Tab-separated table of C-alpha atoms in Angstrom:
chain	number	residue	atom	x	y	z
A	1	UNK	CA	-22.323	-10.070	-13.717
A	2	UNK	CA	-23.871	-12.709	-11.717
A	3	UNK	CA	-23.675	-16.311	-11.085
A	4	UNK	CA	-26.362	-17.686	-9.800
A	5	UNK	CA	-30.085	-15.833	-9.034
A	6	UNK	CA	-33.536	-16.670	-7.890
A	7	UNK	CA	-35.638	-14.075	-9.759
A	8	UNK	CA	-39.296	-13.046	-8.005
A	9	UNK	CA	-41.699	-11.230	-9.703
A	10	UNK	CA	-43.627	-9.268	-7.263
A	11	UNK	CA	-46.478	-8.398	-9.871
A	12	UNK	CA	-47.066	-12.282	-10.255
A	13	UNK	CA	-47.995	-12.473	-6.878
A	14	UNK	CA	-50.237	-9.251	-6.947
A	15	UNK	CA	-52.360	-10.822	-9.874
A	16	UNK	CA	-52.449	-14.645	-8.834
A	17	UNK	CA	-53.763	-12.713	-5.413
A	18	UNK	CA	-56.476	-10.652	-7.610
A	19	UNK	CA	-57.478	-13.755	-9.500
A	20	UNK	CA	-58.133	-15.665	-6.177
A	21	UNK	CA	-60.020	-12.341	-4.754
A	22	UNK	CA	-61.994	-12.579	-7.530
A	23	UNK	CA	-63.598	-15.988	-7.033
A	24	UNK	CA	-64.825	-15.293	-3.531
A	25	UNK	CA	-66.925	-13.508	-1.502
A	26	UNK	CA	-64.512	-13.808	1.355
A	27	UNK	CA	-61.777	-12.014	2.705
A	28	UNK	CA	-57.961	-13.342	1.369
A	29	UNK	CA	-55.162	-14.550	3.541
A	30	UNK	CA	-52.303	-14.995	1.818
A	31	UNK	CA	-49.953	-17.376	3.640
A	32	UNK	CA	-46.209	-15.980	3.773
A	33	UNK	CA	-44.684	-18.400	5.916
A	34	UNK	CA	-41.287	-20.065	5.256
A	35	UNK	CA	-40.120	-16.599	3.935
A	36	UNK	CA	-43.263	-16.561	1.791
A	37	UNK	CA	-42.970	-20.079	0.091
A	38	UNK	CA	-38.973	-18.934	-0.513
A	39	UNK	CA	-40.177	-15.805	-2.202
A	40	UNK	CA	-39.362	-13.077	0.610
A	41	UNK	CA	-41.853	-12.991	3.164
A	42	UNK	CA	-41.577	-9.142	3.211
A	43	UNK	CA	-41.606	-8.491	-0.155
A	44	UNK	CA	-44.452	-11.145	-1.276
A	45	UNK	CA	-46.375	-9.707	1.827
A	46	UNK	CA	-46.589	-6.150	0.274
A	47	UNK	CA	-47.753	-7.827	-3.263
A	48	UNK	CA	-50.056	-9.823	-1.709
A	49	UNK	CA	-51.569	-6.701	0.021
A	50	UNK	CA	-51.849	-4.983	-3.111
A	51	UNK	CA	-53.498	-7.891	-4.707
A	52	UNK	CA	-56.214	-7.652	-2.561
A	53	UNK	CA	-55.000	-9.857	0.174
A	54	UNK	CA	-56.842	-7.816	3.505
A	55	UNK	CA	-54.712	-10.796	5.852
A	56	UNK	CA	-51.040	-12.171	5.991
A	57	UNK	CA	-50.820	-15.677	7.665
A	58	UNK	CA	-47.382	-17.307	9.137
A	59	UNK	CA	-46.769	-20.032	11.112
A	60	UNK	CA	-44.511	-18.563	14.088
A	61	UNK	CA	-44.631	-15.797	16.222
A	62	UNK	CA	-41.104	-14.192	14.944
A	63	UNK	CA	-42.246	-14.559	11.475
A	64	UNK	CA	-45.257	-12.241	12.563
A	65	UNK	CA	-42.774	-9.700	14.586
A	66	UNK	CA	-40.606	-9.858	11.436
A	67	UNK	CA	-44.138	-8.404	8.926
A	68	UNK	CA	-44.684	-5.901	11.518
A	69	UNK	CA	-40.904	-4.949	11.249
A	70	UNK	CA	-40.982	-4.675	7.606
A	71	UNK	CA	-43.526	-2.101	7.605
A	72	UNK	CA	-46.666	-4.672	7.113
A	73	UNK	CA	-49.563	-2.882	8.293
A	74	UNK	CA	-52.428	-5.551	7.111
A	75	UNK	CA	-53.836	-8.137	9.350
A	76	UNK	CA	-52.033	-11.187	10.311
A	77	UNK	CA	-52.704	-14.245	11.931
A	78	UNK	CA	-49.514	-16.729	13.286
A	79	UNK	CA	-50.261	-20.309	13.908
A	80	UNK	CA	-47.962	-22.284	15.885
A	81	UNK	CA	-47.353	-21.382	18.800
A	82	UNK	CA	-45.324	-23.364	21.628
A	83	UNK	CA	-46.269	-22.721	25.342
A	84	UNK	CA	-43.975	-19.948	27.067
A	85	UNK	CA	-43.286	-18.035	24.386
A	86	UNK	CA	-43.289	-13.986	24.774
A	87	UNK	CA	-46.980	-13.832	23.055
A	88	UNK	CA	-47.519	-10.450	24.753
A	89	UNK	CA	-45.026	-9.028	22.037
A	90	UNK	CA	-47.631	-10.379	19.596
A	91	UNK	CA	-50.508	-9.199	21.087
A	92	UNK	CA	-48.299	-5.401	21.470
A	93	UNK	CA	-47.743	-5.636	17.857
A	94	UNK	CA	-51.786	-6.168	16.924
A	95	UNK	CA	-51.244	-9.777	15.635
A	96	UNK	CA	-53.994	-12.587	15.944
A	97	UNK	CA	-52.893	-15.861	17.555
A	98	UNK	CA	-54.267	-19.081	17.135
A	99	UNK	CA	-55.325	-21.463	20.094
A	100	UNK	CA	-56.257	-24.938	20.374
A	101	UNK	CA	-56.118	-25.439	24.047
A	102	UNK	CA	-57.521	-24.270	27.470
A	103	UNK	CA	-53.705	-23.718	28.527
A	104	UNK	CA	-52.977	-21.299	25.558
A	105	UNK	CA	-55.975	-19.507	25.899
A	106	UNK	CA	-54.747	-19.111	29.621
A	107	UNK	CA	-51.028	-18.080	28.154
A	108	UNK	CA	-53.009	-15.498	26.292
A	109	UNK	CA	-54.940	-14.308	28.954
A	110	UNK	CA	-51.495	-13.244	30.803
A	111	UNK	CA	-50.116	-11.761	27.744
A	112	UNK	CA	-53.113	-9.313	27.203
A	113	UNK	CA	-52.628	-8.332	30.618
A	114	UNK	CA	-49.152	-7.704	30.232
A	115	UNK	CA	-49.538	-6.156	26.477
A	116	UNK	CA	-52.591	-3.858	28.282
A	117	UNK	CA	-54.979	-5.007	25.474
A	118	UNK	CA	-57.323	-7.889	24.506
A	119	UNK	CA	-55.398	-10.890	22.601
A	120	UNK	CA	-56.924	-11.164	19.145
A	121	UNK	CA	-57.569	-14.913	19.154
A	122	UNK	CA	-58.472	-17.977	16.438
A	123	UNK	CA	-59.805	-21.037	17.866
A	124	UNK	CA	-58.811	-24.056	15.968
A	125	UNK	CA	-60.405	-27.165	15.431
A	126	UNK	CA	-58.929	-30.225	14.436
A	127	UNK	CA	-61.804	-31.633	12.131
A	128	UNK	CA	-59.892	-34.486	10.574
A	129	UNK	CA	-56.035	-33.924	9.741
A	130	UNK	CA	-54.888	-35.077	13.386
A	131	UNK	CA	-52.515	-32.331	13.634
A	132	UNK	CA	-53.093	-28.970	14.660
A	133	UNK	CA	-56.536	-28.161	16.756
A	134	UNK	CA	-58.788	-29.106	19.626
A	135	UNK	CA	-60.459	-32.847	18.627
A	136	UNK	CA	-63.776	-32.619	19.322
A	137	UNK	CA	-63.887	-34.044	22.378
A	138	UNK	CA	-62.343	-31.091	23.518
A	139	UNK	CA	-64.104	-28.619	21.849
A	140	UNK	CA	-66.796	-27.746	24.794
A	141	UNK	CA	-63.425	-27.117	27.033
A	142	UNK	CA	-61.647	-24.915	24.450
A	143	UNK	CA	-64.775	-22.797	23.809
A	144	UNK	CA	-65.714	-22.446	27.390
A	145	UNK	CA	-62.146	-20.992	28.268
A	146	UNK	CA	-61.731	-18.910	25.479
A	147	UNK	CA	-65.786	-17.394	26.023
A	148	UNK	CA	-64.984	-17.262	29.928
A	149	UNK	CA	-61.871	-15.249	28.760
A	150	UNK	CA	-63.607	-13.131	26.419
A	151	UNK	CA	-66.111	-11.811	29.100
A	152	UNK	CA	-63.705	-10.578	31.345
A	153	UNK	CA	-62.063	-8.655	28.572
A	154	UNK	CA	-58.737	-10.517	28.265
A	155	UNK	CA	-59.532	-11.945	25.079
A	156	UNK	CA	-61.384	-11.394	21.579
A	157	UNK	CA	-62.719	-14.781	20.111
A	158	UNK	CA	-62.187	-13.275	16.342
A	159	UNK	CA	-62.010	-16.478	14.494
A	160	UNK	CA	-62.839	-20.238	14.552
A	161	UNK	CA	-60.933	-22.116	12.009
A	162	UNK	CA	-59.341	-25.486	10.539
A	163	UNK	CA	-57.405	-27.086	7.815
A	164	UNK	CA	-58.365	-29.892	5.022
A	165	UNK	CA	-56.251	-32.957	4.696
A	166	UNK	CA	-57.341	-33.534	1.047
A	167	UNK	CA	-58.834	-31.109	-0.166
A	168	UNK	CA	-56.048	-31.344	-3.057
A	169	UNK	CA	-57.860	-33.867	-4.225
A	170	UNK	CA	-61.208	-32.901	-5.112
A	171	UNK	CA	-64.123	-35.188	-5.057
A	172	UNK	CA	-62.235	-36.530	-1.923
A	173	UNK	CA	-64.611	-38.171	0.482
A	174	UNK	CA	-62.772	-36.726	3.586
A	175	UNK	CA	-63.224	-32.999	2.493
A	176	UNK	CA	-67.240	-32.532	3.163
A	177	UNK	CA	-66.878	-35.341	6.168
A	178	UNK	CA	-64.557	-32.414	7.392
A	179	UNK	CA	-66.740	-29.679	6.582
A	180	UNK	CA	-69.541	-30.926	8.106
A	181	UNK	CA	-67.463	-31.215	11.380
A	182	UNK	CA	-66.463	-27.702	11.165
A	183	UNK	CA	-70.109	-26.116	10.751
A	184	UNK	CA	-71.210	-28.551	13.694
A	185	UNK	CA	-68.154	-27.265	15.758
A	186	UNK	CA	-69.201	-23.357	15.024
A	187	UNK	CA	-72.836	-24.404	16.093
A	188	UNK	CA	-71.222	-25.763	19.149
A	189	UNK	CA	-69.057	-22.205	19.115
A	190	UNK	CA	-71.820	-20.262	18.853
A	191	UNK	CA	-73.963	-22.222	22.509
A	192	UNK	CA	-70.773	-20.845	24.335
A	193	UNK	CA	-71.729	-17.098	23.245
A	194	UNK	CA	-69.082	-17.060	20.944
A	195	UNK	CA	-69.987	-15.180	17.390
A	196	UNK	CA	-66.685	-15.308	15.796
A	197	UNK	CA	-66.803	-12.519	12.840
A	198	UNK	CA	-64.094	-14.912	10.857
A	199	UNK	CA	-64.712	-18.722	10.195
A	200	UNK	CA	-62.227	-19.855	7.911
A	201	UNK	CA	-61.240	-23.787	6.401
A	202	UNK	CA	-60.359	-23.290	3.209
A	203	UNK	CA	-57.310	-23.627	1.447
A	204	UNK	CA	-55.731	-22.553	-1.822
A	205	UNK	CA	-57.330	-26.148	-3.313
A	206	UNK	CA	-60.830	-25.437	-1.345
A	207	UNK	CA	-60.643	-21.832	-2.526
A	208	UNK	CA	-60.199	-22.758	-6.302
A	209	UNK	CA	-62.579	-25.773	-5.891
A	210	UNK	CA	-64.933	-26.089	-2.794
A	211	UNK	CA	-66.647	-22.394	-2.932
A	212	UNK	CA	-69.128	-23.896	-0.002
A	213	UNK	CA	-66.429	-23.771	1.883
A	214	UNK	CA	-65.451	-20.075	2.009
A	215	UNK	CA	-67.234	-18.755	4.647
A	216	UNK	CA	-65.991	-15.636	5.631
A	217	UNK	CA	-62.179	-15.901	4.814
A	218	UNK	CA	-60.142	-18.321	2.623
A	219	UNK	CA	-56.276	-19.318	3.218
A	220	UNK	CA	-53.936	-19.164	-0.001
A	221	UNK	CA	-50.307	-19.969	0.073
A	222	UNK	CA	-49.087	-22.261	-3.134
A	223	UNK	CA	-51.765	-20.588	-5.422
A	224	UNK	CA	-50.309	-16.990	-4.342
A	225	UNK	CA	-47.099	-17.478	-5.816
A	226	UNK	CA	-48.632	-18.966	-9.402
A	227	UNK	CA	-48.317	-23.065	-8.770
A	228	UNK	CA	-51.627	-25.281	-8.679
A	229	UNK	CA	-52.158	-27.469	-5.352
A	230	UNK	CA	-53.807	-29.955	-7.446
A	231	UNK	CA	-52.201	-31.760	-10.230
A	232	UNK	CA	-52.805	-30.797	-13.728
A	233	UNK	CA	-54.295	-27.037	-12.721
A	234	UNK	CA	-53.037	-23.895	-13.699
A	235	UNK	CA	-56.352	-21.927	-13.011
A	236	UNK	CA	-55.000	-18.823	-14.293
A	237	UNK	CA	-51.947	-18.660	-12.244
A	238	UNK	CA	-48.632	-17.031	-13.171
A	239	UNK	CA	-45.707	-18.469	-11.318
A	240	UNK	CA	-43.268	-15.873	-9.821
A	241	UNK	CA	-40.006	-17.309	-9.195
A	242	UNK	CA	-37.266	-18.739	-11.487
A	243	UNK	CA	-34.639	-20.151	-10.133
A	244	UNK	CA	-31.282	-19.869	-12.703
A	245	UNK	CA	-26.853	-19.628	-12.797
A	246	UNK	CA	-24.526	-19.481	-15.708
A	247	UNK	CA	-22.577	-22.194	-16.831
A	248	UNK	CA	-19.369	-22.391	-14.998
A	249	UNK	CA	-17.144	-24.728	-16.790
A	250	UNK	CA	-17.885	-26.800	-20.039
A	251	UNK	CA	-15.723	-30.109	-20.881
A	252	UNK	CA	-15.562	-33.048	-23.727
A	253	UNK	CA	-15.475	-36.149	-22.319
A	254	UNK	CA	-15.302	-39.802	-24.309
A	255	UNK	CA	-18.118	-42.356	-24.081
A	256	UNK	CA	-17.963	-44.106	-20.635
A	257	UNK	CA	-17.044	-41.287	-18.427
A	258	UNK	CA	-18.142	-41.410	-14.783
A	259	UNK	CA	-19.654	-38.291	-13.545
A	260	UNK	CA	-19.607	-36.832	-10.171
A	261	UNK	CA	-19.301	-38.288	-6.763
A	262	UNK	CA	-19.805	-42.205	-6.999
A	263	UNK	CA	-19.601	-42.413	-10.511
A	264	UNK	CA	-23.392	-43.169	-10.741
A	265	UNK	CA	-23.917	-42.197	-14.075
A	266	UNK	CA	-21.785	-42.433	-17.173
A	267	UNK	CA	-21.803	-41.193	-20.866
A	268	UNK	CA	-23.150	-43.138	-23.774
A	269	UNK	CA	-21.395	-41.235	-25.985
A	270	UNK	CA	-18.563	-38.776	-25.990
A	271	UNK	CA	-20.396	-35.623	-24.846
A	272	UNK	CA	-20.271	-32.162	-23.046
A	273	UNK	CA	-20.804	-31.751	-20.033
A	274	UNK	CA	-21.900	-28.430	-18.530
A	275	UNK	CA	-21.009	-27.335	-15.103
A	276	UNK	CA	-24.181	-25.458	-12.760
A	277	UNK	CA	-22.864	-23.519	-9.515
A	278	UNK	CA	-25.996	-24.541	-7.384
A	279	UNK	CA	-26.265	-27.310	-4.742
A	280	UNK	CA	-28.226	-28.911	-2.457
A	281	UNK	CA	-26.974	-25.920	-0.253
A	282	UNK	CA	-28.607	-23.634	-2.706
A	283	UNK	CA	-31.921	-25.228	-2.613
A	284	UNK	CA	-31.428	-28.254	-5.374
A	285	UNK	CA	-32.589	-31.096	-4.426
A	286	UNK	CA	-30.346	-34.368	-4.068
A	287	UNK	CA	-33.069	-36.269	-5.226
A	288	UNK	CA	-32.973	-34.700	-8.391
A	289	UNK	CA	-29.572	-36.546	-9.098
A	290	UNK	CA	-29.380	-37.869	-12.931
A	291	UNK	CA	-33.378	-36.434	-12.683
A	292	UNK	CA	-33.962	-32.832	-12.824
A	293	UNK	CA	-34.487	-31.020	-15.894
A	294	UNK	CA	-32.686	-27.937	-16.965
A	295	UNK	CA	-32.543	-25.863	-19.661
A	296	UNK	CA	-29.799	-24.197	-21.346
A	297	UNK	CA	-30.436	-22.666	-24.652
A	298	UNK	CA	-31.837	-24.933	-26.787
A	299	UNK	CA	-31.385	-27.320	-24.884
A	300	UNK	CA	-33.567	-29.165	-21.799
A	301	UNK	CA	-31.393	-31.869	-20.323
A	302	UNK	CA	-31.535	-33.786	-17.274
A	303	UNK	CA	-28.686	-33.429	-14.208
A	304	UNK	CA	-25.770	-35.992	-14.742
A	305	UNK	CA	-24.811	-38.032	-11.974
A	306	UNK	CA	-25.157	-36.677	-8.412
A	307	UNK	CA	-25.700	-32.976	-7.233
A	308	UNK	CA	-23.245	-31.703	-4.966
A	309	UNK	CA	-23.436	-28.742	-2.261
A	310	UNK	CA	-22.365	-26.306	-4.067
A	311	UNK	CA	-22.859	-27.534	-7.970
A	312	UNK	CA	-24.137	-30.362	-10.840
A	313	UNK	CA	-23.265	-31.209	-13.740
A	314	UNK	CA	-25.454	-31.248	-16.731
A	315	UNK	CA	-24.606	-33.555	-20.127
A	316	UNK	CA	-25.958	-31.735	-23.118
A	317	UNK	CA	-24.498	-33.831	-25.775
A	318	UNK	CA	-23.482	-31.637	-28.806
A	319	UNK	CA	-25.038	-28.756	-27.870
A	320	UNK	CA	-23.572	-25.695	-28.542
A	321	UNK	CA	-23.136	-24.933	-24.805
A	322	UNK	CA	-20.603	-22.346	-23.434
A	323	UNK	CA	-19.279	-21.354	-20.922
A	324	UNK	CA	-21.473	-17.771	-19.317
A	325	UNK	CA	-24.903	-19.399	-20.956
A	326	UNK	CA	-27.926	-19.291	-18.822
A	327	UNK	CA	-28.812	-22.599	-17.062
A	328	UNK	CA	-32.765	-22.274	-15.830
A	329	UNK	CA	-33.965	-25.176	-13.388
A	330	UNK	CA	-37.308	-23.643	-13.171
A	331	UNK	CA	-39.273	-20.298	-14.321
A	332	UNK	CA	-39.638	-18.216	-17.281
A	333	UNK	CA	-38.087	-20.094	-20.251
A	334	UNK	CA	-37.367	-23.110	-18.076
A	335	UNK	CA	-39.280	-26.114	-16.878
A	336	UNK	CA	-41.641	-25.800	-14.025
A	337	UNK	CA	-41.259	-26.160	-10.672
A	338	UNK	CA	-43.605	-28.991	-11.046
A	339	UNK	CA	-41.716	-30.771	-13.373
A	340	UNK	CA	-39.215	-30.707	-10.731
A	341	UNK	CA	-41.421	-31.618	-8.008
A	342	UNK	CA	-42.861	-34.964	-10.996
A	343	UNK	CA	-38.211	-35.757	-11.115
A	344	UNK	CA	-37.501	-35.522	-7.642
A	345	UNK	CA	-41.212	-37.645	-5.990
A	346	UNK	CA	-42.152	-33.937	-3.909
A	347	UNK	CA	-44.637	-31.336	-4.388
A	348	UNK	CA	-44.191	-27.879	-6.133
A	349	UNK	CA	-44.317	-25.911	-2.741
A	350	UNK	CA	-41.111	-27.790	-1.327
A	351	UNK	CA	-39.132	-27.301	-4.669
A	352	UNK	CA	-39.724	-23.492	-4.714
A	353	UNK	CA	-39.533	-23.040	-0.322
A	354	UNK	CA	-35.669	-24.686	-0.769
A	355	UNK	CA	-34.701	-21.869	-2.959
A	356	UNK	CA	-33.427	-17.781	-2.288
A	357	UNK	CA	-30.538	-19.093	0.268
A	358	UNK	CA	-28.604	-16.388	1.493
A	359	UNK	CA	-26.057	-17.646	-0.995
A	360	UNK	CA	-28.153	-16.912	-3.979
A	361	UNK	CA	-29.480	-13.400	-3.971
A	362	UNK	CA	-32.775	-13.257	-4.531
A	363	UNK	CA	-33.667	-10.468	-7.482
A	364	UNK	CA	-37.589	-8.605	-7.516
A	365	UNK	CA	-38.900	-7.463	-10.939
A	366	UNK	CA	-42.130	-5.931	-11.827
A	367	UNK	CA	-44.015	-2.819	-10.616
A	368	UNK	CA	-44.020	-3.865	-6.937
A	369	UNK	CA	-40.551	-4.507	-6.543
């Protein structure tokens, strides 16, 4: 028996990834960062794989070390990287690094000495989102470095690359101001001698929306794991996780009752009230107090009064609810993550990344689990 599970299906994953593969020409990353999106960055890894996905992309270096651990075989590229870190261990391990600076590219000089091989490297340009990547000012530095680098065998230039701010929002005037700053920054790329065989921008909203933007390889994370990043989408997309616990304690209470801490909501009626065992240390938001939707039966009600760390309370009127019933926040036979996301003001990624706490076991179905 169990009391509380986040349930992944693996085979979701593979087919969201073989829908995105094919819609492009271009090779498929499939970001598995944040222990893939709170999926399992192992697990989702190998599904993505066998969806087609040729490339695995996380943001650290240990989250790289960690694929390579888990048997992960496939290409992947790790994206944030602060200076000193042991990147020979990367380089060792086959993984491609991303740089935006002359000083990195120097950092990965030394650890391809060290490592005895070139560094597999990704230039990045910021083109707009003022947060990762080399502004353009500092582009003709950046490439200089890395092509310097490259001649003397240190260093493969295998990618050029950047990131939309909007592209979430299609029609968005920022998206081809951006895209025209990337091409004119792999024109510049290409006066330093550098050919890069991988030149990569989009997204999982510029892959399902912007196919001019695809070049040679396109970025997925949300779409991956069956949620649209643009409202009102579904594209074909299967959502993998569900996110559920069995009722823990049921109780009649008259009209008027105060519920949970700070008696911030109160019954209209004399009710039942359902007790969840998940918390905000299990992934539930505390925004979703006396907002987020869960079903229980027959039932969809919203959370009564404020969610704890370790539980909420649900008031499902005259429901039939019992004690051992199924509570679903999310998933199969639930509501969706995005209905979450619309209760608590966030977006569908950070609703399903907060679940699969080492508290709540997560469980794989399907033919890849």
């Amino acid at each position: 028996m169990w009391q509380a599970e986040v349930r992944v299906d693996l085979d979701a994953i593979r087919d969201n990834v073989a829908t995105l593969r094919a819609g492009t020409s271009a090779e498929v990353l499939v970001a598995v960062k944040a222990d893939g999106y709170g999926h399992g960055m192992v697990p989702a890894g190998r599904a993505a794989v066998a969806g087609g996905a040729t490339w695995l992309g996380v943001a650290t270096l240990d989250e790289a070390l960690e694929l390579r651990r888990g048997g992960i075989e496939a290409r992947v590229l790790a994206w944030l990287l602060a200076p000193g870190l042991p990147l020979h261990e990367g380089v060792e391990a086959g993984i491609d690094l991303s740089a935006a600076t002359p000083g990195l590219v120097g950092e990965l000089v030394t650890a391809a000495r060290r490592a005895g091989r070139p560094a597999r490297v990704h230039l990045k340009l910021d083109t707009g989102l003022s947060r990762g990547g080399a502004v353009a000012d500092e582009w003709p530095a950046l490439f200089e470095a890395a092509a310097k680098a490259q001649a003397g065998g240190d260093l493969e230039v295998v990618g050029v690359w950047s990131h939309f701010a909007c592209a979430d929002e299609p029609g968005h005037e920022s998206i081809d101001r951006q895209l025209a700053a990337f091409r004119a920054g792999l024109e510049l790329a290409e006066r330093y001698g550098l050919a890069p065989r991988y030149r990569h921008i989009a997204n999982s909203a510029a892959t399902l929306t912007r196919p001019d933007a695809h070049f040679d390889l396109v970025r997925v994370g949300i779409a991956a794991y069956g949620l649209s990043p643009i409202a009102g989408g579904s594209y074909g997309l299967r959502p993998a996780m569900t996110a559920r616990a069995r009722v823990t304690l049921t109780k009649r209470v008259p009209e008027g009752q105060g519920v949970s801490y700070g008696l911030t909501y109160h019954t209209d009626r004399e009710t039942t009230l359902a007790v969840i065992p998940l918390g905000y240390g299990d992934g539930v938001p505390r925004h979703a107090s006396s907002a987020g939707p869960v079903r229980i039966g027959a039932v969809t009600a919203r959370i009564a009064g404020r969610v704890c760390m370790d539980q909420f309370v649900v008031d499902v009127g005259d429901a039939p609810v019992v004690v051992g019933d199924v509570a679903t926040l999310f998933g199969e036979g639930g509501p969706s993550a995005d209905d979450w996301a619309a209760a608590t003001g966030t977006i569908n990624y950070e609703i399903v990344t907060r679940f699969g706490s080492s508290r709540v076991p997560r469980v794989y179905t399907g033919e890849q689990a």
